[in-house]
Structures are given as C-alpha cells and as structure tokens.
Tab-separated table of C-alpha atoms and ligand atoms in Angstrom:
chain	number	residue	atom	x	y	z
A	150	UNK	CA	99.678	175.293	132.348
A	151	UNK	CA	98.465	176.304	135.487
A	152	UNK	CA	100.640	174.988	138.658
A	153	UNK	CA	97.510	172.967	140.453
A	154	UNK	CA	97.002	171.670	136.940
A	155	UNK	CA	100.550	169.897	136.813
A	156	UNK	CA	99.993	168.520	139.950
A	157	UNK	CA	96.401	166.731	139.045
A	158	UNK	CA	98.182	165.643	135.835
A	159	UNK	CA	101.017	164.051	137.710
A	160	UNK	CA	98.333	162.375	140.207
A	161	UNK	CA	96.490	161.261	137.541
A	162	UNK	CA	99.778	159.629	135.908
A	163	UNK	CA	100.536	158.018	139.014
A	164	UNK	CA	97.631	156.101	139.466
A	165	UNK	CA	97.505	155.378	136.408
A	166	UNK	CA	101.108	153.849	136.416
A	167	UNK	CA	100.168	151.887	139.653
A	168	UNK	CA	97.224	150.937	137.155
A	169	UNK	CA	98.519	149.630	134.308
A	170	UNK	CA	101.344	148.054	137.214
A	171	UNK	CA	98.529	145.479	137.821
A	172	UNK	CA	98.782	144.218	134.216
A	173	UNK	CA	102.515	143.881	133.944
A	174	UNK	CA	102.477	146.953	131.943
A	175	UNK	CA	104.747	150.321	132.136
A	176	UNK	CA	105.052	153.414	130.099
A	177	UNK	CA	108.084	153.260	128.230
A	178	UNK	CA	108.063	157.606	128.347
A	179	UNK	CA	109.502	157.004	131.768
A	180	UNK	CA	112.541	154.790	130.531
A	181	UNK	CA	112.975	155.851	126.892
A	182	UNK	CA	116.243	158.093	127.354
A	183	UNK	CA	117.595	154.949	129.863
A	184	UNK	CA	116.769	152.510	127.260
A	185	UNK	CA	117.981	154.511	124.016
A	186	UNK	CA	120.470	156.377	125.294
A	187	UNK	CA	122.218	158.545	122.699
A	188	UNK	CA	125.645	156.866	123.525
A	189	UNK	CA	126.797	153.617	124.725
A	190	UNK	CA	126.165	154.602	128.853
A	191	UNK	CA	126.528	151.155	130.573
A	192	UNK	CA	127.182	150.873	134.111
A	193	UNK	CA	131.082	149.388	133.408
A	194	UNK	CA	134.249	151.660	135.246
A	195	UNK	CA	137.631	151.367	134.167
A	196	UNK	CA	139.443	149.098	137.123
A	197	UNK	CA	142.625	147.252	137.992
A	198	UNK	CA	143.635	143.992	139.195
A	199	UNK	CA	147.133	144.094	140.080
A	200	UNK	CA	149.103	140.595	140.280
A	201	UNK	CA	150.769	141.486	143.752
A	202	UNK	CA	147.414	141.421	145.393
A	203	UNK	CA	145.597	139.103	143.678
A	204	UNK	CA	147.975	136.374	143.848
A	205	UNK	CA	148.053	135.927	147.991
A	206	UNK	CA	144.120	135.748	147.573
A	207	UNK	CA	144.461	133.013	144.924
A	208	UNK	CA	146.547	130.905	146.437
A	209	UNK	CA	144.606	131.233	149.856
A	210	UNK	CA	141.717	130.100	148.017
A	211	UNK	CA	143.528	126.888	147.274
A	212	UNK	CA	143.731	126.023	150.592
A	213	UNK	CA	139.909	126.607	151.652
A	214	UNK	CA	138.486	124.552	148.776
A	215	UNK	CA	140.046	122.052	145.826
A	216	UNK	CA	139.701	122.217	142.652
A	217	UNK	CA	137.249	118.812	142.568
A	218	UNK	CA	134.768	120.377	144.998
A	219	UNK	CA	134.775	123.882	143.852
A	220	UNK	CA	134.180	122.404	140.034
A	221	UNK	CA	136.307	125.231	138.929
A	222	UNK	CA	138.327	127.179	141.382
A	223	UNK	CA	138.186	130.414	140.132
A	224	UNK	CA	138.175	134.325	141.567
A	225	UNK	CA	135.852	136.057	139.616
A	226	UNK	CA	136.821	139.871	138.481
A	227	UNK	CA	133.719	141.735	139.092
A	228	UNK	CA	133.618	145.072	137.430
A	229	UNK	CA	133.041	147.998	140.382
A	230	UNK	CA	130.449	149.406	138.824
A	231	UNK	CA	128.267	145.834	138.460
A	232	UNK	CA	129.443	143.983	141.612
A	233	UNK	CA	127.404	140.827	142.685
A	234	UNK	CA	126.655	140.394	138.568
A	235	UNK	CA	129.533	138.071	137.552
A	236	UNK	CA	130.451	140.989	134.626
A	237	UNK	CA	133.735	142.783	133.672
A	238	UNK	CA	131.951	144.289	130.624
A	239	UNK	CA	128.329	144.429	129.842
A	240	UNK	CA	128.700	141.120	127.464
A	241	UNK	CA	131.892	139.669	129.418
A	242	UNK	CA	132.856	137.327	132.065
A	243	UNK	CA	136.625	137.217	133.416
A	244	UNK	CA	137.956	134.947	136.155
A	245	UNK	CA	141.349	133.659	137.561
A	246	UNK	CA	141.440	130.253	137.719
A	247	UNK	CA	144.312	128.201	140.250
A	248	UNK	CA	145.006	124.819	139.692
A	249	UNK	CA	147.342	122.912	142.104
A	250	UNK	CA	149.705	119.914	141.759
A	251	UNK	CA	148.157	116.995	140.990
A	252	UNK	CA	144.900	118.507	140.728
A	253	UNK	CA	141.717	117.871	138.745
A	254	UNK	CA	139.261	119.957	137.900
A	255	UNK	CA	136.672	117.515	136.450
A	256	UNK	CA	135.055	117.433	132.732
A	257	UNK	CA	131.834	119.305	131.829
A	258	UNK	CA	130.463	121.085	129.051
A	259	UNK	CA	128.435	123.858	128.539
A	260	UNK	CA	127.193	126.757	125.554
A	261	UNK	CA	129.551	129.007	126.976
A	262	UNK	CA	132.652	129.445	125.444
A	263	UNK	CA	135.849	129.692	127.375
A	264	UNK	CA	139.280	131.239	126.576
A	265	UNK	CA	141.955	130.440	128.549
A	266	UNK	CA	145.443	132.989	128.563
A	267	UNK	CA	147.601	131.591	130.607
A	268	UNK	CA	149.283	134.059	133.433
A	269	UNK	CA	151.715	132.145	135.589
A	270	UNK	CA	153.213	128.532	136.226
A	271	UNK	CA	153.858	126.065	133.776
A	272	UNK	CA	153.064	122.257	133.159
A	273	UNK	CA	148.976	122.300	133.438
A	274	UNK	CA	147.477	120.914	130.860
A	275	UNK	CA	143.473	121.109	129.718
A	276	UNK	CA	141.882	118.444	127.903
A	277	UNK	CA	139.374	119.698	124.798
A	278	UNK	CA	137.465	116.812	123.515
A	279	UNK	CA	139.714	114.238	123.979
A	280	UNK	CA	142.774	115.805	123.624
A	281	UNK	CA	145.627	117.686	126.044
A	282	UNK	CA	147.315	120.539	125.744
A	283	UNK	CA	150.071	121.956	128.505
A	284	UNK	CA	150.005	125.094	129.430
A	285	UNK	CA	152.115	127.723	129.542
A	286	UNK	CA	152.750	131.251	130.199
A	287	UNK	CA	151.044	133.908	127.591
A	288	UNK	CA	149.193	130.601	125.572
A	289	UNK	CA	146.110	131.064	124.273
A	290	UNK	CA	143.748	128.366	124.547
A	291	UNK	CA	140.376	127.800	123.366
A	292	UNK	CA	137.163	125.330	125.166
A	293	UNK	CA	134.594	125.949	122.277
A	294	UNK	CA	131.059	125.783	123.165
A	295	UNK	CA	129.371	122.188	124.216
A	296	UNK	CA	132.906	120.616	124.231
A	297	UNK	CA	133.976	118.479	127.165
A	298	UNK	CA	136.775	119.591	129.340
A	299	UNK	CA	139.019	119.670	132.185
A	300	UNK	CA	142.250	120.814	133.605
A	301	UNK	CA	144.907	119.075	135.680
A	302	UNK	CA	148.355	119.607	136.878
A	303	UNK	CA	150.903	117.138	136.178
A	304	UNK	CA	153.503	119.566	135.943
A	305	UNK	CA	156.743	119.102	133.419
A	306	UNK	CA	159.971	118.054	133.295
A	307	UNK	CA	159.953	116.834	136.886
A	308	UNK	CA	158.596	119.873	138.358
A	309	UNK	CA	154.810	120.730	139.698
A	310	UNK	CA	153.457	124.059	140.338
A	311	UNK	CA	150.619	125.699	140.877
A	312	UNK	CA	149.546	127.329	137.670
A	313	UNK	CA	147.340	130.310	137.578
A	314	UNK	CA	144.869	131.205	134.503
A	315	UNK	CA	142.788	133.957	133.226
A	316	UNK	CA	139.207	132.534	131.820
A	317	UNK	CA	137.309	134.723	129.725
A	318	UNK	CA	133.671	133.437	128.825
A	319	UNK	CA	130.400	134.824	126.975
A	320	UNK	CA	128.375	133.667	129.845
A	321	UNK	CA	126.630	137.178	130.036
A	322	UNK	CA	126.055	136.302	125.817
A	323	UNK	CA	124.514	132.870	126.638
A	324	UNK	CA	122.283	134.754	129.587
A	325	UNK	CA	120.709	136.837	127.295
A	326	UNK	CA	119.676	134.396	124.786
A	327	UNK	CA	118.548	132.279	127.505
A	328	UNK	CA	120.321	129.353	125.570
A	329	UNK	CA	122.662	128.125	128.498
A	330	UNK	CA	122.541	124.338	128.992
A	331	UNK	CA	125.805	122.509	130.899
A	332	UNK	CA	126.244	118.624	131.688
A	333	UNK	CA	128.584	116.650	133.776
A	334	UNK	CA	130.701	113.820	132.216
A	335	UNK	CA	130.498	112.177	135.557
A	336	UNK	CA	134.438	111.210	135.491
A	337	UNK	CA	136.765	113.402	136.888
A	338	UNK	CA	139.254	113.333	133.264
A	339	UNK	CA	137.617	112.548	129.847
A	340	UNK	CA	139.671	109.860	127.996
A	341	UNK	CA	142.015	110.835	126.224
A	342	UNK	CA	141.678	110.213	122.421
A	343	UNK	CA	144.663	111.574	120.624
A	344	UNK	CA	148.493	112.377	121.087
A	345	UNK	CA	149.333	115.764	122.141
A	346	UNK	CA	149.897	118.114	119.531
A	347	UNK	CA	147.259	116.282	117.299
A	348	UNK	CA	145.601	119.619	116.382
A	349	UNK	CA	148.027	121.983	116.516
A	350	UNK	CA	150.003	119.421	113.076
A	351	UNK	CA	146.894	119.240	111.582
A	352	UNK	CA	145.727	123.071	111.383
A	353	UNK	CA	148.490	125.586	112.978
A	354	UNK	CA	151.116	125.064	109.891
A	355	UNK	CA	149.539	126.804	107.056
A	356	UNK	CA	148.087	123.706	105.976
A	357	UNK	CA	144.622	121.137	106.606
A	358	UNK	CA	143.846	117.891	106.305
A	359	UNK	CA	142.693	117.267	102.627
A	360	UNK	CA	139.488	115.701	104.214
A	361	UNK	CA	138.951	118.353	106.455
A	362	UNK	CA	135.497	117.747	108.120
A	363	UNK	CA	135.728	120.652	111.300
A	364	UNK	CA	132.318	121.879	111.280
A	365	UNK	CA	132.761	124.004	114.010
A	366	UNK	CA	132.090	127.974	114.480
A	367	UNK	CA	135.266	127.865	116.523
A	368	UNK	CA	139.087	127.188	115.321
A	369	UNK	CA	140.075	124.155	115.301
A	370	UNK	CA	143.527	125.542	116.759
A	371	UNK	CA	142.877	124.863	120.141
A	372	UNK	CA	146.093	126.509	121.692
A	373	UNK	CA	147.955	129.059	119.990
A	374	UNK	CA	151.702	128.978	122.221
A	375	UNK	CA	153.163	132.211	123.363
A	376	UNK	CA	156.724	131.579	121.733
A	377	UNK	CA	155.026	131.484	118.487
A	378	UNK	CA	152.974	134.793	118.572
A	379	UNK	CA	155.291	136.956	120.153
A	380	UNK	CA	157.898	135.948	117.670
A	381	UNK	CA	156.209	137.207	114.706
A	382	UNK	CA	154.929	140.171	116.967
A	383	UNK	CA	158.919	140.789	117.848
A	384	UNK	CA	159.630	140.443	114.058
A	385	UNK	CA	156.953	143.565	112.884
A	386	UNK	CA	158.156	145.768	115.817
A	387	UNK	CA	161.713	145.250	114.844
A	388	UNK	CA	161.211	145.251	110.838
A	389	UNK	CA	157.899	147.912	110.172
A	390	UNK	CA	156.045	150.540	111.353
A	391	UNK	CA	154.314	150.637	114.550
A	392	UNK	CA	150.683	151.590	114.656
A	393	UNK	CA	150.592	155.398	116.623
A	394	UNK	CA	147.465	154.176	118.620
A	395	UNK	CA	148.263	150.104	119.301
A	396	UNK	CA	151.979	149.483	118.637
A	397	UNK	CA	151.741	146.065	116.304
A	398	UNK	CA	148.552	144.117	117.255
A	399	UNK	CA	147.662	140.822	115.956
A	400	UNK	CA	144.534	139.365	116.214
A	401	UNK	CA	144.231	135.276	116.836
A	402	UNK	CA	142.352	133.609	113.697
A	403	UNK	CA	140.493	131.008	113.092
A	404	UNK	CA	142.397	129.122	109.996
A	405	UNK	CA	139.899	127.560	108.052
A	406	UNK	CA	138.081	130.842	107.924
A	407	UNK	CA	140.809	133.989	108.176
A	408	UNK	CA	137.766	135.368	110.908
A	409	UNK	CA	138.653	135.411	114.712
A	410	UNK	CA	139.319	131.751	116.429
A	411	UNK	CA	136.053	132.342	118.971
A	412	UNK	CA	132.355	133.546	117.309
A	413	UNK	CA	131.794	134.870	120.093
A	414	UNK	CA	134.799	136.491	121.487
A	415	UNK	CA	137.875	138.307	119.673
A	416	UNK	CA	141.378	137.751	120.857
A	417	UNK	CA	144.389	140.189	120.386
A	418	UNK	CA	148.181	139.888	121.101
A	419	UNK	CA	149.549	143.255	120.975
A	420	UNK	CA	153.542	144.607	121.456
A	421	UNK	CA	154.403	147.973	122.470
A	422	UNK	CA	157.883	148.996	122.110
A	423	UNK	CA	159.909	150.160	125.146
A	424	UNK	CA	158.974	154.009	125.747
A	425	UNK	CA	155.528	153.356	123.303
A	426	UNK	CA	153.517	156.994	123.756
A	427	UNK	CA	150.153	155.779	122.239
A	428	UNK	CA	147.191	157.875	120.676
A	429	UNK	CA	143.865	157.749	122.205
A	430	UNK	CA	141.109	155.175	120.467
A	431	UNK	CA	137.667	154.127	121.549
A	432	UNK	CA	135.145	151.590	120.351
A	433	UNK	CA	132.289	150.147	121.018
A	434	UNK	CA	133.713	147.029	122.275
A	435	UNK	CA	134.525	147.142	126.231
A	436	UNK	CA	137.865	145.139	126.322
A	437	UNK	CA	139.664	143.038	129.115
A	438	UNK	CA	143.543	142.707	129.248
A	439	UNK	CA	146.057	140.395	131.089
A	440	UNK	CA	149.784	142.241	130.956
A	441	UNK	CA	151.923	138.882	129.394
A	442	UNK	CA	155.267	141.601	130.078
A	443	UNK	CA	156.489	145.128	130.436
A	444	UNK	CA	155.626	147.923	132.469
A	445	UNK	CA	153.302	151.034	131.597
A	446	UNK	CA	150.410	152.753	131.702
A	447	UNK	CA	146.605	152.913	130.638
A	448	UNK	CA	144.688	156.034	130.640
A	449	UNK	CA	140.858	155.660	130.311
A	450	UNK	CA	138.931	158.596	129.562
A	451	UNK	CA	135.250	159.272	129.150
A	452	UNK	CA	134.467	163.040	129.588
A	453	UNK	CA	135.569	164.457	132.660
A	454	UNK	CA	136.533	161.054	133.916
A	455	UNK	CA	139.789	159.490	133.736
A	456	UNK	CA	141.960	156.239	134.944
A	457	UNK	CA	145.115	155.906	134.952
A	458	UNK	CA	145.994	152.334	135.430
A	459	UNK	CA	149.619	151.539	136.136
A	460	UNK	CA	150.327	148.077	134.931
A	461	UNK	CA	153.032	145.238	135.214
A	462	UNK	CA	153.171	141.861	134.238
A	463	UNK	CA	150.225	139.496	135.147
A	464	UNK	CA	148.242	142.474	136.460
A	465	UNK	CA	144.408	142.534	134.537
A	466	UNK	CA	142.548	145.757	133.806
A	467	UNK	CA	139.140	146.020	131.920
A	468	UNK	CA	138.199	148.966	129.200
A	469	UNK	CA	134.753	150.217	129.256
A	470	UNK	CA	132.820	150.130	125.688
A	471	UNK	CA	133.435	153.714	124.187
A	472	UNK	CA	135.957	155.002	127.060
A	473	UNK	CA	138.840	156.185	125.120
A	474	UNK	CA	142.175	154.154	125.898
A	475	UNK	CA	145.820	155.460	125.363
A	476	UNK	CA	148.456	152.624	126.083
A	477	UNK	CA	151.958	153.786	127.018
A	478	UNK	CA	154.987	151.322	127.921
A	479	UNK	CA	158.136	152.298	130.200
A	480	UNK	CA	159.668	148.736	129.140
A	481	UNK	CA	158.488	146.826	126.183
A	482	UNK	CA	154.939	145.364	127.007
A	483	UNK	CA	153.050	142.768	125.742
A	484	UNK	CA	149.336	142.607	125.977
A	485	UNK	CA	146.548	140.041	125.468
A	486	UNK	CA	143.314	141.570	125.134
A	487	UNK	CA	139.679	140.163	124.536
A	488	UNK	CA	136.314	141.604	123.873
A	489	UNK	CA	132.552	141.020	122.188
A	490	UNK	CA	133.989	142.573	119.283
A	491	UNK	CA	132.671	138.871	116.667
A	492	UNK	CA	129.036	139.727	117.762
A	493	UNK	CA	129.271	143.503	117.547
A	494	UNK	CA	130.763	143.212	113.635
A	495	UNK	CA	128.422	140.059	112.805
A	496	UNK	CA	125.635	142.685	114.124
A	497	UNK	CA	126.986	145.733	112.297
A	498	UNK	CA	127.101	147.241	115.823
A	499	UNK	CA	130.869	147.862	115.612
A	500	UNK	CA	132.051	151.764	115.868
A	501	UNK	CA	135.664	152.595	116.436
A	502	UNK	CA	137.571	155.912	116.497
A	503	UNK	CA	141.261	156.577	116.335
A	504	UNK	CA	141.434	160.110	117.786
B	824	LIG	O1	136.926	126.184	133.220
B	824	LIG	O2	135.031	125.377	132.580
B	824	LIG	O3	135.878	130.658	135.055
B	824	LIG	O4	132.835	126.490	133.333
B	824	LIG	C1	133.745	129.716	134.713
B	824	LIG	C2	132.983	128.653	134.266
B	824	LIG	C3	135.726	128.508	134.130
B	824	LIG	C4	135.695	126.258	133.121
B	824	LIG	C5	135.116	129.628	134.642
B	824	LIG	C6	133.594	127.521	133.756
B	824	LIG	C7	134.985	127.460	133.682
C-alpha cells in the first residue's frame, strides 16, 4: 500500500471514530489486545506497608477525627499502581481500621462483606447481628453481607487500648455488579441478643445444632481465635512435612459446608518454619497479607520485574494476580493471607502454578 494511501485510510478512520463517537459507539479493533490480553496484565504492583510507619499515621488519625464521625476510621491501603481507586487488587479492598478506648463505631449494614484480622491491641470487641465477639491479636473475624454491625472498645481485664485492625472487603466485587445497597441502624450499638461465645459453642466444636436453620452463604463461625489456629498450624510443622512452596497453610472453612467461611473471599493461615527457603508459585488470585509473627522475606516476580519485600510482624504487603511469590522466613513466621480466590473457582477462572 502506497504511503499517501495509509494516510487517507487513517483520516478516513479518524473521522469515522469521531463519527460513530456521536452514537456512544467505538471500535473494539482499537482496544481488543487491552481488553483480551493474553495474560492476566492488571494495573496492580507488588507494595509494602510496614507497621513502623503506618502505626504513627494511625494513631494521628485518631486524634483528627473519632470513630462516631468518621463512621469507620480506617486508612485505606491503596495499591501504587491504582491510587485514588480504593483497590489493593483488582477485586480487593484492604484498610486499617483504629478504634480507641471507649469508642464506638456505630451499626450499619451493607452487601459488602468484611473480614476483620486483627493486628494489634486487645479487648475490642465487634458486634455481628446481635452478638459480641472480643478481639484479639491474629483472630479472624467475619461481618457477612447485609448483617448489622459495630465495633467498640471496652478493653479487658481492667485495661483499654487502642486496638488496630486490618479490614478486607469485596467492595470492588459489589461495584461491579452494581448490587451495593448499605443502611444505618440509627443507634450507635445494636442490642445485644445473645451471650458471648453463643456461636462459636454452637458451630466451632465439630458439632451443630440438630435444628440447624443457618441459611447463610457465609460461616456461621463468626471469629475463628488465633490460639486455636496456630496451634494446629504449630502441630503439622512440628509432626509432617512442610509444603516446599507454602510451609503448612490452612485455609479457614465454613463448617456446615467444608468450602471457605466467606463466598466471596478466601482466608489462609499459613506457618513457615524458622529459616523456610520457599519455591516460587503464582496464581491467578492477587493476594493481600498481614505478618501475625516472624521475620522474612517476599520476592515478587513478573518478568524482568521483581520485589523484594522485607517483612516483620504487623507489616501488610499485597501479591499481584499471576506475579510469582517465593516466601522465605529468618524466624518462624506466621501469615494471614486473603484473596478473590471463592469467585475465581466458583467461575472456573482459577489457574495456579507451583514452579
Ligand atoms: O467496618 O463496616 O474498612 O463498612 C470499610 C467499610 C470497614 C466496616 C471498612 C466498612 C467497614
């Protein structure tokens, strides 16, 4: 093709673009290797959130705003790569949430489902339809969708503390379905309806009620304690073999189903021993992690790219979907991790590699 003829066909496209613009149309032979990319190419960088930098910023925050008037005082983690969009992954929200003594953060409810992993302080409690749980370090604890809740800080045993959390929510999920709807209760604690601990006898000892009526897509485990996980993590790493590429990692489950405890969002506890020199392994599933103890490092590849994240305890870092992620631990480490992965298997989307 001649040169002049190029340039009247590339005139002619342009107009006809600006054409078609009119009509709320465009050619998808501009966009098709954007929008079907041959692998998973999301704007989503490998980054770090380390706990001696964050925390001077979270508790500053508590002195600018409380927890009634902000609704929920939280510091979002924005990935680098997607600042000013709320996101740690493409499908993921993350936050760190500070609650001070005495406290309330009032009740609302919304589609989005919230995790809760709890990084530092003790005696907070949150309230999940009608009943409290208190928090404390490395428990996992679950606000399933439309269920009222809030959080206060009545501390324990005689002590009060600020307590610091890490939320994880689906709220990019929701967005794309455009099926978010949220309500106040319009008091600033729900009443409370049963005793402490109600849930946790009924479902979290290998055992239901009889008459078991939870309907739910979400456990009806509501907090899964720390002491409790990482003993039976403590007991494989001591008494079996350790996976090359994870160490021993658990995944939280839903009991009345064996699936994961969130439909929406999967939750891992994993151990690494001290020295751990994991294998590489990507997936499809971006992943965000709070360090519950130990000291290490995480190197994120993805071609000629590469992170290495040097973690310690209550420091956050966030996987990209297909980067590939070694884990290695000086001390032994303990990790909480959570990702998309429910909706990526329920999808048949889900593609892992152990390399
Ligand atoms: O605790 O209900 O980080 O609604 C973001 C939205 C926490 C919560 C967040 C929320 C909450």
């Amino acid at each position: 093709m001649a040169i002049n003829e190029q340039t009247s066909h590339k005139d002619q496209r342009a107009d006809f673009y600006k054409r078609i613009d009119g009509e709320n149309m465009t050619p998808l032979w501009e966009v098709l290797h954007a929008l079907v990319p041959q692998e998973p190419s999301a704007a989503c960088d490998p980054a770090i959130w380390h706990w001696k930098d964050v925390k001077p910023y979270l508790l500053e925050s508590g002195t600018l705003i409380t927890a009634e008037e902000a609704v929920r005082r939280v510091l979002i983690l924005e990935n680098p790569a997607m600042r000013g969009e709320s996101l740690i992954t493409p499908s993921l929200y993350a936050g760190l949430q500070l609650i001070l003594p005495d406290e309330v953060a009032p009740s609302h409810r919304h589609t989005q489902s919230a995790l809760r992993f709890i990084v530092d302080g003790r005696g907070a409690y949150t309230a999940v339809d009608g009943e409290r749980t208190t928090m404390f370090p490395g428990d996992f604890i679950i606000t399933p969708s439309w269920t009222w809740h809030d959080h206060g800080n009545d501390g324990i045993d005689g002590a009060v503390e600020p307590v610091v959390w890490l939320d994880g929510l689906d709220i990019p999920i929701i967005r794309m379905f455009g099926a978010a709807f949220a309500e106040n209760l319009g008091e600033r604690s729900q009443p409370v309806l049963r005793n402490q601990g109600d849930s946790d006898a009924r479902y979290a000892h290998n055992m239901q009620p009889v008459t078991n009526q939870h309907a739910s897509k979400t456990s009806p485990i509501f907090n899964y304690p720390y002491e409790r996980s990482r003993e039976a993590l403590a007991h494989l790493a001591r008494h079996s073999e350790v996976n090359a590429w994870q160490g021993v990692k658990m995944r939280y489950t839903n009991p009345l189903t064996g699936g994961w405890a969130m439909p929406t969002i999967g939750t891992c506890l994993q151990l690494l021993p001290a020295h751990f020199d994991g294998k590489p392994h990507r997936s499809t599933d971006g992943a965000v992690y709070s360090v519950a103890e130990g000291h290490g490092r995480a190197r994120i590849r993805r071609g000629e790219r590469e992170a290495v994240l040097e973690f310690g305890p209550k420091d956050h870092f966030v996987v990209p979907p297909w980067w590939s992620l070694s884990l290695e631990a000086e001390t032994e480490t303990v990790l909480f991790s959570f990702s998309d992965r429910p909706v990526q298997e329920a999808l048949g989307l889900m593609r892992e590699e152990f390399l």
